[in-house]
Short mmCIF file of C-alpha atoms in Angstrom, two decimals:
data_model
loop_
_atom_site.label_atom_id
_atom_site.label_comp_id
_atom_site.label_asym_id
_atom_site.label_seq_id
_atom_site.Cartn_x
_atom_site.Cartn_y
_atom_site.Cartn_z
CA MET A 1 287.55 123.66 263.72
CA LEU A 2 289.57 123.86 260.40
CA THR A 3 289.12 121.58 257.67
CA CYS A 4 290.98 120.82 254.58
CA GLU A 5 290.32 117.69 252.08
CA VAL A 6 293.87 116.23 251.21
CA ALA A 7 294.45 112.99 249.00
CA GLY A 8 290.91 111.94 249.53
CA GLU A 9 290.79 112.27 253.13
CA LEU A 10 289.77 114.85 255.46
CA LEU A 11 291.77 116.79 257.86
CA VAL A 12 290.35 118.40 260.90
CA TYR A 13 292.03 120.60 263.21
CA ASP A 14 290.33 121.29 266.27
CA LEU A 15 291.76 124.98 267.23
CA ASP A 16 290.31 124.60 270.87
CA GLY A 17 291.85 121.44 271.95
CA TYR A 18 294.95 121.48 269.47
CA ASN A 19 294.01 117.96 268.20
CA ALA A 20 294.49 117.14 264.84
CA HIS A 21 292.36 114.33 263.15
CA CYS A 22 292.47 112.55 259.77
CA LEU A 23 289.36 111.03 258.48
CA ASN A 24 289.43 108.40 255.54
CA SER A 25 286.84 109.26 252.87
CA MET A 26 284.30 106.60 254.48
CA ALA A 27 284.52 108.31 258.28
CA ALA A 28 284.50 112.04 256.65
CA LEU A 29 281.33 111.02 254.66
CA VAL A 30 279.73 109.76 258.19
CA TRP A 31 280.83 113.11 259.81
CA LYS A 32 279.55 115.28 257.03
CA LEU A 33 276.35 113.52 257.51
CA CYS A 34 275.95 114.06 261.27
CA ASP A 35 273.50 117.05 260.84
CA GLY A 36 271.14 115.59 263.50
CA ARG A 37 268.71 114.78 260.73
CA THR A 38 270.23 111.96 258.62
CA ASP A 39 269.64 108.53 260.44
CA VAL A 40 272.15 105.49 260.79
CA PRO A 41 270.34 103.53 257.80
CA GLU A 42 270.28 106.89 255.53
CA MET A 43 274.09 107.10 256.09
CA THR A 44 274.31 103.19 255.44
CA ARG A 45 272.87 103.93 252.13
CA ALA A 46 275.21 106.78 251.27
CA LEU A 47 278.49 104.81 252.36
CA ASN A 48 277.14 101.99 250.27
CA SER A 49 276.67 104.37 247.37
CA ALA A 50 279.97 105.74 247.60
CA SER A 51 281.96 102.65 248.00
CA GLY A 52 279.87 100.29 245.83
CA LEU A 53 279.76 97.79 248.30
CA THR A 54 276.91 96.35 250.67
CA LEU A 55 277.90 97.48 253.98
CA ASP A 56 275.36 97.46 257.14
CA ASN A 57 274.49 99.70 259.96
CA ALA A 58 277.57 98.48 262.07
CA VAL A 59 279.88 100.15 260.01
CA VAL A 60 278.23 103.42 260.44
CA TRP A 61 278.05 102.71 264.22
CA PHE A 62 281.78 102.18 264.21
CA ALA A 63 282.35 105.12 262.58
CA LEU A 64 280.17 107.32 264.84
CA GLU A 65 281.93 105.56 268.04
CA GLN A 66 285.26 106.53 266.59
CA LEU A 67 284.10 110.20 265.73
CA GLU A 68 282.85 110.71 269.36
CA ARG A 69 285.75 109.32 270.83
CA ALA A 70 287.91 111.84 268.78
CA ARG A 71 285.12 114.69 270.11
CA LEU A 72 284.34 115.40 266.65
CA ILE A 73 280.72 114.82 267.40
CA HIS A 74 278.42 114.23 270.27
CA MET A 75 275.68 111.75 270.25
CA HIS A 76 272.56 112.16 272.41
CA LYS A 77 272.40 109.27 274.95
CA THR A 78 268.99 108.59 273.99
CA ARG A 79 267.67 104.92 273.20
CA GLU A 80 266.85 105.89 269.73
CA ARG A 81 270.66 107.55 268.94
CA ARG A 82 272.80 104.77 270.63
CA GLN A 83 273.94 101.66 269.18
CA PRO A 84 272.86 98.64 271.11
CA ASP A 85 275.79 97.17 273.34
CA SER A 86 275.03 93.85 271.70
CA ALA A 87 275.66 95.40 268.31
CA LYS A 88 279.23 97.15 269.10
CA LEU A 89 281.80 95.59 266.96
CA THR A 90 285.27 95.93 266.73
CA ARG A 91 287.51 96.79 263.59
CA ARG A 92 288.34 93.45 263.19
CA GLU A 93 285.12 91.83 263.79
CA LEU A 94 283.61 94.13 261.00
CA ILE A 95 286.63 93.22 258.66
CA LYS A 96 285.34 89.33 259.19
CA ARG A 97 281.82 90.30 258.76
CA ALA A 98 282.20 92.42 255.55
CA GLY A 99 285.09 90.43 254.16
CA VAL A 100 288.68 91.58 253.59
CA ALA A 101 287.81 93.49 250.19
CA ALA A 102 285.74 95.68 252.35
CA ALA A 103 288.20 96.52 254.75
CA VAL A 104 289.43 99.41 252.90
CA ALA A 105 286.08 101.00 252.90
CA LEU A 106 285.81 100.69 256.74
CA PRO A 107 285.84 104.05 258.19
CA LEU A 108 289.16 105.45 259.91
CA VAL A 109 289.88 108.26 262.10
CA THR A 110 293.45 108.80 263.27
CA SER A 111 293.99 111.70 265.93
CA ILE A 112 297.19 113.41 267.21
CA ILE A 113 297.62 116.04 269.58
CA SER A 114 299.59 118.93 267.71
CA PRO A 115 301.89 121.41 269.37
CA ILE A 116 300.61 125.21 269.86
CA TRP A 117 302.43 127.52 267.54
CA ASP A 118 302.64 131.22 268.01
#
């Protein structure tokens, strides 16, 4: 994978799948913390420190789900590693929960399939 930081966002290009992903600063921070040792509460504290807001673990789980869906991480299917189904929230629900002012701090991953260049 190739990465490049541009205007506060992280661009990730998957050379194998020819997918390009744009991670906003919050999603990029979660992705960088996915080292197999940092747990969700630690990631939440890092997001709170970076944003100056008080977000909860649901925001990190939201980011992790997006990163996994984009195939940028692989989460173990163990009980300790997975968010409880009852705690899964949509972006809209997170905005309601965190407040409109915090909406800009929510992690966002945007992906596209890019053309193959020779």
